[in-house]
């Protein structure tokens, strides 16, 4: 099965794939989360962008990967656990593809997405820690000013 066949599967079954993938995404969170919370909707929107550009690896797909990574980077999850979400997408696609599907092609694309997601996840985590450091410095400076006066 060619890349265009995977594109066809994603396009034809997109709504079903999105529902299943979002369920897997919500399972990552310790607390049970309803699918209509702002966080769940943000995750679903980012997932939809990934599916929109799944095969083409276009800017929409990369924005979706970044959106998912941003949401997961804020959570107290290890990167390896967070990025399992993309493996779940591969498993969902395998169940929806015909038996003669070129699974290697799908797996290759999922692997590319995992690498992109890892880079994005780490960038977002670094930004979060930079903001925490800056906030701590501001607090220390404020305390020093109060103490000096």
XYZ file of C-alpha atoms in Angstrom:
149
model
C 0.000 0.000 0.000
C 1.465 3.321 -0.982
C 1.622 6.588 0.878
C -1.403 7.806 -1.037
C -3.306 4.759 0.248
C -2.521 5.744 3.837
C -3.613 9.246 2.950
C -6.886 7.818 1.667
C -7.391 5.756 4.845
C -6.708 8.786 7.038
C -9.039 10.970 4.982
C -11.838 8.384 4.729
C -11.761 7.369 8.404
C -10.532 10.631 9.897
C -13.432 11.148 12.322
C -13.146 7.583 13.662
C -9.374 7.837 13.948
C -9.657 11.152 15.769
C -12.131 9.791 18.345
C -9.969 6.741 19.082
C -6.756 8.757 19.190
C -8.244 11.362 21.507
C -9.408 8.587 23.869
C -5.832 7.285 23.983
C -4.552 10.803 24.582
C -6.913 11.402 27.478
C -5.786 8.120 29.068
C -2.330 9.676 29.535
C -3.631 12.016 32.218
C -3.838 10.765 35.799
C -7.202 12.376 36.439
C -10.151 11.286 34.328
C -10.833 13.972 31.762
C -14.016 14.505 29.780
C -13.620 14.951 26.010
C -15.188 18.424 26.106
C -12.835 20.138 28.550
C -10.684 22.953 27.136
C -7.550 20.799 27.408
C -9.200 17.849 25.656
C -10.534 20.112 22.915
C -7.091 21.654 22.418
C -5.597 18.179 22.174
C -8.282 17.109 19.682
C -7.727 20.210 17.535
C -3.975 19.550 17.416
C -4.575 15.874 16.619
C -6.913 16.865 13.798
C -4.161 19.060 12.340
C -1.769 16.100 12.446
C -4.263 13.923 10.606
C -4.897 16.655 8.047
C -1.250 16.647 7.022
C -0.379 13.050 7.965
C 1.120 11.889 4.705
C 2.211 15.196 3.235
C 4.141 16.196 6.386
C 3.078 19.745 5.710
C 3.105 22.783 7.975
C -0.351 21.950 9.330
C 0.916 18.583 10.538
C 3.986 20.155 12.157
C 1.796 22.746 13.900
C -0.400 19.938 15.197
C 2.622 18.017 16.472
C 3.847 21.162 18.204
C 0.407 21.728 19.729
C 0.251 18.192 21.112
C 3.818 18.479 22.401
C 3.055 21.810 24.073
C 0.039 20.353 25.885
C 1.981 17.294 27.011
C 5.112 19.254 28.004
C 3.111 21.126 30.636
C 1.952 17.859 32.198
C 4.028 15.933 34.752
C 4.718 13.165 32.244
C 8.013 11.728 31.095
C 8.772 12.378 27.417
C 8.698 8.648 26.678
C 5.173 8.316 28.088
C 3.955 11.442 26.316
C 5.269 10.375 22.941
C 3.548 6.994 23.153
C 0.547 8.905 21.889
C 2.053 8.865 18.397
C 2.649 5.111 18.580
C -1.027 4.785 19.470
C -1.882 6.581 16.238
C 0.138 3.982 14.340
C -1.692 1.143 16.090
C -5.063 2.731 15.294
C -4.109 3.133 11.632
C -2.923 -0.479 11.429
C -6.321 -1.691 12.628
C -8.081 0.399 9.985
C -5.838 -0.448 7.063
C -6.422 -3.529 4.933
C -4.335 -6.633 5.546
C -2.123 -5.923 2.537
C -1.304 -2.420 3.770
C 2.310 -1.299 3.610
C 2.719 -1.017 7.359
C 6.384 -0.135 7.019
C 5.426 3.074 5.233
C 2.960 3.965 7.975
C 5.503 3.091 10.686
C 8.155 5.208 8.965
C 5.821 8.198 8.980
C 4.881 7.646 12.634
C 8.575 7.423 13.516
C 9.251 10.750 11.766
C 6.404 12.285 13.724
C 7.781 10.920 17.005
C 11.164 12.543 16.315
C 9.490 15.860 15.465
C 7.334 15.582 18.587
C 10.359 14.843 20.772
C 12.190 17.923 19.513
C 9.104 20.052 20.044
C 8.399 18.545 23.481
C 11.942 19.310 24.654
C 11.766 22.880 23.300
C 8.523 23.466 25.195
C 9.915 21.931 28.395
C 13.025 24.124 28.122
C 10.834 27.206 27.715
C 8.793 26.238 30.779
C 11.947 25.846 32.874
C 13.360 29.132 31.560
C 10.164 30.881 32.626
C 10.368 29.261 36.065
C 13.983 30.393 36.472
C 13.113 33.943 35.402
C 10.205 34.004 37.844
C 12.468 32.795 40.664
C 15.053 35.445 39.845
C 12.381 38.134 39.897
C 11.170 36.951 43.288
C 14.684 36.909 44.703
C 15.359 40.399 43.350
C 12.113 41.647 44.877
C 12.970 40.086 48.239
C 16.460 41.609 48.146
C 15.013 45.056 47.411
C 12.569 44.719 50.294
C 15.318 43.542 52.610
C 17.639 46.397 51.572
C 15.054 49.093 52.252
